[in-house]
């Protein structure tokens, strides 16, 4: 069963491999010329990919604890999306390790302005590094467990995987809720250690799940066009993924605005510093474009039912959302690193191409390593006959 | 004008959807289908056109959002400008939450009342069911017998194929039966 789709997808694999090699060489050249920019690009790419992979695991866990059956037909897609986790996690840890002594908070610790014992303890390099390793390990191990239990059903006919996975999912969701907050605060918010936002964890989650859904939509559509999911992934599944995408896109906007409005309203200098830097000058239009890409476009385009059931429209909207996720992270990460002038050039393009093509390779390898449809899943027939 | 109707009762929703699809394919006129709960896919089997309720919802929501934005702007910066924390008169961020709530409120109420209006529902209305068990565990497909495409033997044979448990003929004079079906061709 795995041989046939392999042939159909091999052209994608070849192109992705070629792109990965060329862009990696380009990126290596950039790393010599502009190491600072390459570092922030790699942080963005690694965080992007690890959150997409973890977002897929969160989707699996959410549907498991809900007892959902509609997604069984294309469940191998989110499962394969978690294949990016160990690699993205390793890159992320390397990126953090490379700059650990230089993270801005390190220099104004030791009773500097705005620090107190908890912050000093929390941002001390050993604890910071231990947390990063722990978070990456937890996400990878939980995602692996969910996928392994599900794929074990392929060889064992009895439906034993689901109850075990439901329990694992419940634990994972609780662990994830805490670790995503810690991860967002550690890896992104700590770039500006004097600034803080208590909604940051929810904000990170909203972007994570929206991007994961967009990747899932693109992967399902491409795999249906190319064969493996033909006759399996139906318009009704696409319709429901579209509903989730428009819903979580609104959720992202809600959380984004909640953070912005409270800071704007209270107008406390230590809080407003973040937005003053990002809404004045050339960063302003980029913040606006992030809102357009992440909310305005998906919201108005996906409102009609026919658009949510259209491959063509959904593919475009999902690409727009993925672009929006990049701009969103760009606005979070780049201002403290590159300053008041936004940059986009060869390092950014090379990183996007390299990370994108590598994740396509990792996804396809994971997808083709198992049955493309969970044929012993007790919910499969329900999913195949599903009406949205 | 009276109508002769055929009421076919089923035990399972799969049979109902199959029979409805078959009836539509053979050109029979489906008057209505009664089910104890919302059966997914039935609207497609019946050939119902997509609901217009979503447009009501959208227009009401936009009216709520834009109307409230204008109202907040008018009250806070035109009619009686109020200085709140030294912010400009026409501060958009402070208007968004109320505009959002107004959009949700109007979209919600608009949809519900539009639904009540279109389906002529009101408090105290007498329930009209073809058979009491459609509120419990039975599914009833109602076919127009007066229709030219109706051939009693063939229809009965088709229904048997979907394990019909009971068929009944009924003459209906109440025209409201036919009023609300927006069947597409």
Short mmCIF file of N, CA and C in Angstrom, two decimals, chain B residues 79-181:
data_model
loop_
_atom_site.label_atom_id
_atom_site.label_comp_id
_atom_site.label_asym_id
_atom_site.label_seq_id
_atom_site.Cartn_x
_atom_site.Cartn_y
_atom_site.Cartn_z
N UNK B 79 -21.39 64.22 19.94
CA UNK B 79 -22.47 64.78 20.73
C UNK B 79 -21.98 65.33 22.07
N UNK B 80 -21.20 64.54 22.79
CA UNK B 80 -20.73 64.95 24.12
C UNK B 80 -19.34 64.38 24.35
N UNK B 81 -18.30 65.02 23.83
CA UNK B 81 -16.95 64.47 23.95
C UNK B 81 -16.54 64.31 25.42
N UNK B 82 -16.05 63.10 25.74
CA UNK B 82 -15.61 62.81 27.10
C UNK B 82 -14.12 62.49 27.08
N UNK B 83 -13.39 63.13 27.98
CA UNK B 83 -11.96 62.86 28.05
C UNK B 83 -11.72 61.64 28.93
N UNK B 84 -11.28 60.52 28.32
CA UNK B 84 -10.98 59.31 29.09
C UNK B 84 -9.48 59.09 29.07
N UNK B 85 -8.84 59.35 30.17
CA UNK B 85 -7.41 59.10 30.30
C UNK B 85 -6.57 59.84 29.27
N UNK B 86 -7.06 60.96 28.79
CA UNK B 86 -6.28 61.75 27.84
C UNK B 86 -6.20 61.14 26.45
N UNK B 87 -7.07 60.17 26.17
CA UNK B 87 -7.06 59.54 24.85
C UNK B 87 -7.78 60.44 23.84
N UNK B 88 -7.49 60.28 22.57
CA UNK B 88 -8.20 61.08 21.56
C UNK B 88 -9.70 60.81 21.60
N UNK B 89 -10.50 61.76 21.10
CA UNK B 89 -11.97 61.59 21.12
C UNK B 89 -12.38 60.32 20.38
N UNK B 90 -11.88 60.18 19.17
CA UNK B 90 -12.33 59.04 18.35
C UNK B 90 -11.33 57.90 18.45
N UNK B 91 -11.29 57.26 19.64
CA UNK B 91 -10.34 56.17 19.85
C UNK B 91 -10.96 54.85 19.43
N UNK B 92 -10.53 54.36 18.31
CA UNK B 92 -11.12 53.13 17.76
C UNK B 92 -10.98 51.93 18.71
N UNK B 93 -9.80 51.65 19.29
CA UNK B 93 -9.69 50.43 20.12
C UNK B 93 -10.75 50.34 21.21
N UNK B 94 -11.10 51.50 21.82
CA UNK B 94 -12.07 51.42 22.90
C UNK B 94 -13.48 51.12 22.37
N UNK B 95 -13.71 51.34 21.10
CA UNK B 95 -15.04 51.08 20.52
C UNK B 95 -15.22 49.64 20.10
N UNK B 96 -14.11 48.94 19.88
CA UNK B 96 -14.19 47.58 19.30
C UNK B 96 -14.98 46.60 20.18
N UNK B 97 -14.69 46.50 21.50
CA UNK B 97 -15.39 45.47 22.29
C UNK B 97 -16.90 45.60 22.21
N UNK B 98 -17.42 46.83 22.35
CA UNK B 98 -18.87 47.00 22.34
C UNK B 98 -19.42 46.71 20.94
N UNK B 99 -18.68 47.14 19.90
CA UNK B 99 -19.11 46.84 18.54
C UNK B 99 -19.17 45.33 18.32
N UNK B 100 -18.18 44.61 18.85
CA UNK B 100 -18.15 43.14 18.73
C UNK B 100 -19.36 42.53 19.43
N UNK B 101 -19.64 43.00 20.65
CA UNK B 101 -20.78 42.44 21.39
C UNK B 101 -22.08 42.74 20.66
N UNK B 102 -22.20 43.95 20.12
CA UNK B 102 -23.42 44.31 19.39
C UNK B 102 -23.57 43.44 18.15
N UNK B 103 -22.45 43.13 17.50
CA UNK B 103 -22.52 42.27 16.32
C UNK B 103 -23.02 40.89 16.70
N UNK B 104 -22.48 40.34 17.80
CA UNK B 104 -22.89 39.00 18.25
C UNK B 104 -24.37 39.01 18.63
N UNK B 105 -24.77 40.05 19.37
CA UNK B 105 -26.15 40.13 19.85
C UNK B 105 -27.13 40.20 18.69
N UNK B 106 -26.86 41.11 17.75
CA UNK B 106 -27.80 41.28 16.64
C UNK B 106 -27.80 40.07 15.71
N UNK B 107 -26.63 39.49 15.50
CA UNK B 107 -26.56 38.30 14.64
C UNK B 107 -27.35 37.16 15.27
N UNK B 108 -27.19 37.00 16.58
CA UNK B 108 -27.89 35.91 17.28
C UNK B 108 -29.38 36.11 17.26
N UNK B 109 -29.84 37.27 17.73
CA UNK B 109 -31.28 37.54 17.76
C UNK B 109 -31.86 37.55 16.35
N UNK B 110 -31.15 38.17 15.44
CA UNK B 110 -31.63 38.25 14.06
C UNK B 110 -31.87 36.87 13.47
N UNK B 111 -30.90 35.95 13.67
CA UNK B 111 -31.02 34.59 13.12
C UNK B 111 -32.21 33.88 13.75
N UNK B 112 -32.32 33.96 15.08
CA UNK B 112 -33.38 33.22 15.77
C UNK B 112 -34.75 33.74 15.34
N UNK B 113 -34.92 35.06 15.31
CA UNK B 113 -36.23 35.59 14.97
C UNK B 113 -36.55 35.41 13.49
N UNK B 114 -35.52 35.46 12.65
CA UNK B 114 -35.76 35.18 11.23
C UNK B 114 -36.21 33.74 11.05
N UNK B 115 -35.59 32.82 11.81
CA UNK B 115 -35.99 31.42 11.74
C UNK B 115 -37.44 31.25 12.20
N UNK B 116 -37.78 31.91 13.32
CA UNK B 116 -39.16 31.83 13.82
C UNK B 116 -40.12 32.37 12.79
N UNK B 117 -39.74 33.48 12.16
CA UNK B 117 -40.63 34.11 11.20
C UNK B 117 -40.84 33.23 9.98
N UNK B 118 -39.75 32.71 9.43
CA UNK B 118 -39.85 31.93 8.20
C UNK B 118 -40.61 30.63 8.44
N UNK B 119 -40.36 30.00 9.60
CA UNK B 119 -41.04 28.73 9.86
C UNK B 119 -42.34 28.92 10.64
N UNK B 120 -42.74 30.19 10.80
CA UNK B 120 -43.99 30.52 11.48
C UNK B 120 -44.12 29.84 12.84
N UNK B 121 -43.08 29.99 13.62
CA UNK B 121 -43.08 29.46 14.98
C UNK B 121 -43.38 30.59 15.93
N UNK B 122 -44.16 30.28 16.97
CA UNK B 122 -44.41 31.28 17.99
C UNK B 122 -44.76 30.54 19.27
N UNK B 123 -44.65 31.18 20.42
CA UNK B 123 -44.96 30.50 21.68
C UNK B 123 -46.42 30.05 21.69
N UNK B 124 -46.65 28.82 22.08
CA UNK B 124 -48.01 28.32 22.18
C UNK B 124 -48.55 27.74 20.89
N UNK B 125 -47.72 27.66 19.85
CA UNK B 125 -48.19 27.09 18.60
C UNK B 125 -48.44 25.58 18.77
N UNK B 126 -49.53 25.11 18.16
CA UNK B 126 -49.83 23.69 18.27
C UNK B 126 -48.88 22.91 17.34
N UNK B 127 -48.28 21.89 17.91
CA UNK B 127 -47.35 21.09 17.11
C UNK B 127 -48.12 20.32 16.05
N UNK B 128 -47.55 20.27 14.83
CA UNK B 128 -48.20 19.54 13.76
C UNK B 128 -47.26 18.43 13.31
N UNK B 129 -47.57 17.22 13.72
CA UNK B 129 -46.72 16.10 13.31
C UNK B 129 -47.55 15.12 12.50
N UNK B 130 -46.91 14.47 11.55
CA UNK B 130 -47.64 13.49 10.76
C UNK B 130 -47.91 12.23 11.57
N UNK B 131 -46.96 11.89 12.44
CA UNK B 131 -47.12 10.72 13.28
C UNK B 131 -46.38 11.00 14.58
N UNK B 132 -46.99 10.70 15.73
CA UNK B 132 -46.36 11.05 17.01
C UNK B 132 -44.96 10.47 17.16
N UNK B 133 -44.72 9.30 16.55
CA UNK B 133 -43.42 8.65 16.78
C UNK B 133 -42.27 9.34 16.05
N UNK B 134 -42.57 10.31 15.17
CA UNK B 134 -41.46 11.06 14.56
C UNK B 134 -40.78 11.94 15.60
N UNK B 135 -41.40 12.11 16.78
CA UNK B 135 -40.71 12.87 17.83
C UNK B 135 -39.90 11.93 18.71
N UNK B 136 -39.91 10.64 18.41
CA UNK B 136 -39.21 9.68 19.26
C UNK B 136 -38.20 8.85 18.47
N UNK B 137 -38.66 7.87 17.69
CA UNK B 137 -37.71 6.95 17.06
C UNK B 137 -38.10 6.55 15.64
N UNK B 138 -38.98 7.30 14.99
CA UNK B 138 -39.37 6.94 13.63
C UNK B 138 -39.08 8.10 12.66
N UNK B 139 -38.83 7.74 11.41
CA UNK B 139 -38.55 8.72 10.37
C UNK B 139 -39.62 8.60 9.30
N UNK B 140 -40.24 9.71 8.92
CA UNK B 140 -41.34 9.63 7.95
C UNK B 140 -41.01 10.48 6.73
N UNK B 141 -41.11 9.84 5.56
CA UNK B 141 -40.92 10.52 4.28
C UNK B 141 -42.30 10.72 3.67
N UNK B 142 -42.62 11.96 3.31
CA UNK B 142 -43.94 12.26 2.75
C UNK B 142 -43.79 12.56 1.26
N UNK B 143 -44.48 11.76 0.42
CA UNK B 143 -44.40 11.92 -1.04
C UNK B 143 -45.76 12.33 -1.58
N UNK B 144 -45.74 13.21 -2.56
CA UNK B 144 -46.98 13.67 -3.19
C UNK B 144 -47.48 12.61 -4.17
N UNK B 145 -48.68 12.07 -3.95
CA UNK B 145 -49.21 11.04 -4.84
C UNK B 145 -49.88 11.64 -6.07
N UNK B 146 -50.28 12.90 -5.97
CA UNK B 146 -50.98 13.54 -7.08
C UNK B 146 -50.02 13.85 -8.22
N UNK B 147 -48.72 13.72 -7.91
CA UNK B 147 -47.72 14.08 -8.90
C UNK B 147 -47.74 13.13 -10.09
N UNK B 148 -47.42 13.66 -11.25
CA UNK B 148 -47.49 12.87 -12.49
C UNK B 148 -46.51 11.71 -12.47
N UNK B 149 -45.35 11.90 -11.79
CA UNK B 149 -44.33 10.87 -11.80
C UNK B 149 -44.67 9.69 -10.88
N UNK B 150 -45.77 9.81 -10.14
CA UNK B 150 -46.08 8.81 -9.13
C UNK B 150 -46.69 7.55 -9.76
N UNK B 151 -46.00 6.43 -9.54
CA UNK B 151 -46.50 5.14 -10.00
C UNK B 151 -46.52 4.25 -8.76
N UNK B 152 -47.73 3.97 -8.23
CA UNK B 152 -47.90 3.35 -6.91
C UNK B 152 -47.06 2.08 -6.73
N UNK B 153 -47.08 1.19 -7.73
CA UNK B 153 -46.36 -0.09 -7.58
C UNK B 153 -44.86 0.11 -7.50
N UNK B 154 -44.37 0.96 -8.41
CA UNK B 154 -42.91 1.16 -8.44
C UNK B 154 -42.41 1.87 -7.18
N UNK B 155 -43.23 2.82 -6.70
CA UNK B 155 -42.82 3.52 -5.48
C UNK B 155 -42.78 2.55 -4.30
N UNK B 156 -43.80 1.70 -4.21
CA UNK B 156 -43.87 0.73 -3.11
C UNK B 156 -42.66 -0.23 -3.17
N UNK B 157 -42.36 -0.63 -4.40
CA UNK B 157 -41.21 -1.54 -4.59
C UNK B 157 -39.90 -0.86 -4.16
N UNK B 158 -39.77 0.43 -4.54
CA UNK B 158 -38.57 1.18 -4.16
C UNK B 158 -38.47 1.30 -2.64
N UNK B 159 -39.61 1.60 -2.00
CA UNK B 159 -39.60 1.77 -0.54
C UNK B 159 -39.28 0.46 0.17
N UNK B 160 -39.77 -0.66 -0.38
CA UNK B 160 -39.47 -1.97 0.21
C UNK B 160 -37.97 -2.20 0.26
N UNK B 161 -37.29 -1.72 -0.79
CA UNK B 161 -35.85 -1.88 -0.85
C UNK B 161 -35.13 -1.20 0.29
N UNK B 162 -35.76 -0.21 0.91
CA UNK B 162 -35.13 0.50 2.03
C UNK B 162 -35.79 0.13 3.35
N UNK B 163 -36.35 -1.08 3.42
CA UNK B 163 -36.93 -1.60 4.66
C UNK B 163 -37.97 -0.66 5.27
N UNK B 164 -38.91 -0.22 4.45
CA UNK B 164 -39.96 0.64 4.99
C UNK B 164 -40.80 -0.20 5.96
N UNK B 165 -41.13 0.36 7.14
CA UNK B 165 -41.88 -0.44 8.12
C UNK B 165 -43.38 -0.22 7.99
N UNK B 166 -43.78 0.92 7.37
CA UNK B 166 -45.22 1.20 7.32
C UNK B 166 -45.46 2.24 6.23
N UNK B 167 -46.51 2.06 5.43
CA UNK B 167 -46.89 3.13 4.50
C UNK B 167 -48.35 3.46 4.74
N UNK B 168 -48.66 4.72 4.53
CA UNK B 168 -50.03 5.14 4.80
C UNK B 168 -50.39 6.23 3.79
N UNK B 169 -51.63 6.16 3.25
CA UNK B 169 -52.09 7.22 2.36
C UNK B 169 -52.94 8.20 3.14
N UNK B 170 -52.77 9.46 2.83
CA UNK B 170 -53.54 10.45 3.58
C UNK B 170 -53.91 11.59 2.63
N UNK B 171 -55.12 12.10 2.79
CA UNK B 171 -55.56 13.24 1.98
C UNK B 171 -55.45 14.50 2.83
N UNK B 172 -54.75 15.48 2.28
CA UNK B 172 -54.47 16.70 3.04
C UNK B 172 -55.11 17.88 2.30
N UNK B 173 -55.83 18.73 3.05
CA UNK B 173 -56.41 19.92 2.43
C UNK B 173 -55.69 21.18 2.88
N UNK B 174 -54.87 21.03 3.91
CA UNK B 174 -54.17 22.19 4.48
C UNK B 174 -53.01 22.60 3.57
N UNK B 175 -53.10 23.80 3.00
CA UNK B 175 -52.08 24.19 2.03
C UNK B 175 -50.75 24.58 2.67
N UNK B 176 -50.72 24.82 3.97
CA UNK B 176 -49.45 25.23 4.60
C UNK B 176 -48.40 24.13 4.47
N UNK B 177 -48.84 22.93 4.20
CA UNK B 177 -47.91 21.82 4.01
C UNK B 177 -46.92 22.10 2.88
N UNK B 178 -47.43 22.81 1.89
CA UNK B 178 -46.60 22.97 0.69
C UNK B 178 -45.89 24.30 0.64
N UNK B 179 -46.10 25.11 1.66
CA UNK B 179 -45.68 26.48 1.52
C UNK B 179 -44.16 26.68 1.62
N UNK B 180 -43.52 25.97 2.53
CA UNK B 180 -42.15 26.38 2.85
C UNK B 180 -41.06 25.54 2.21
N UNK B 181 -41.39 24.65 1.36
CA UNK B 181 -40.33 23.82 0.77
C UNK B 181 -39.66 24.55 -0.38
#
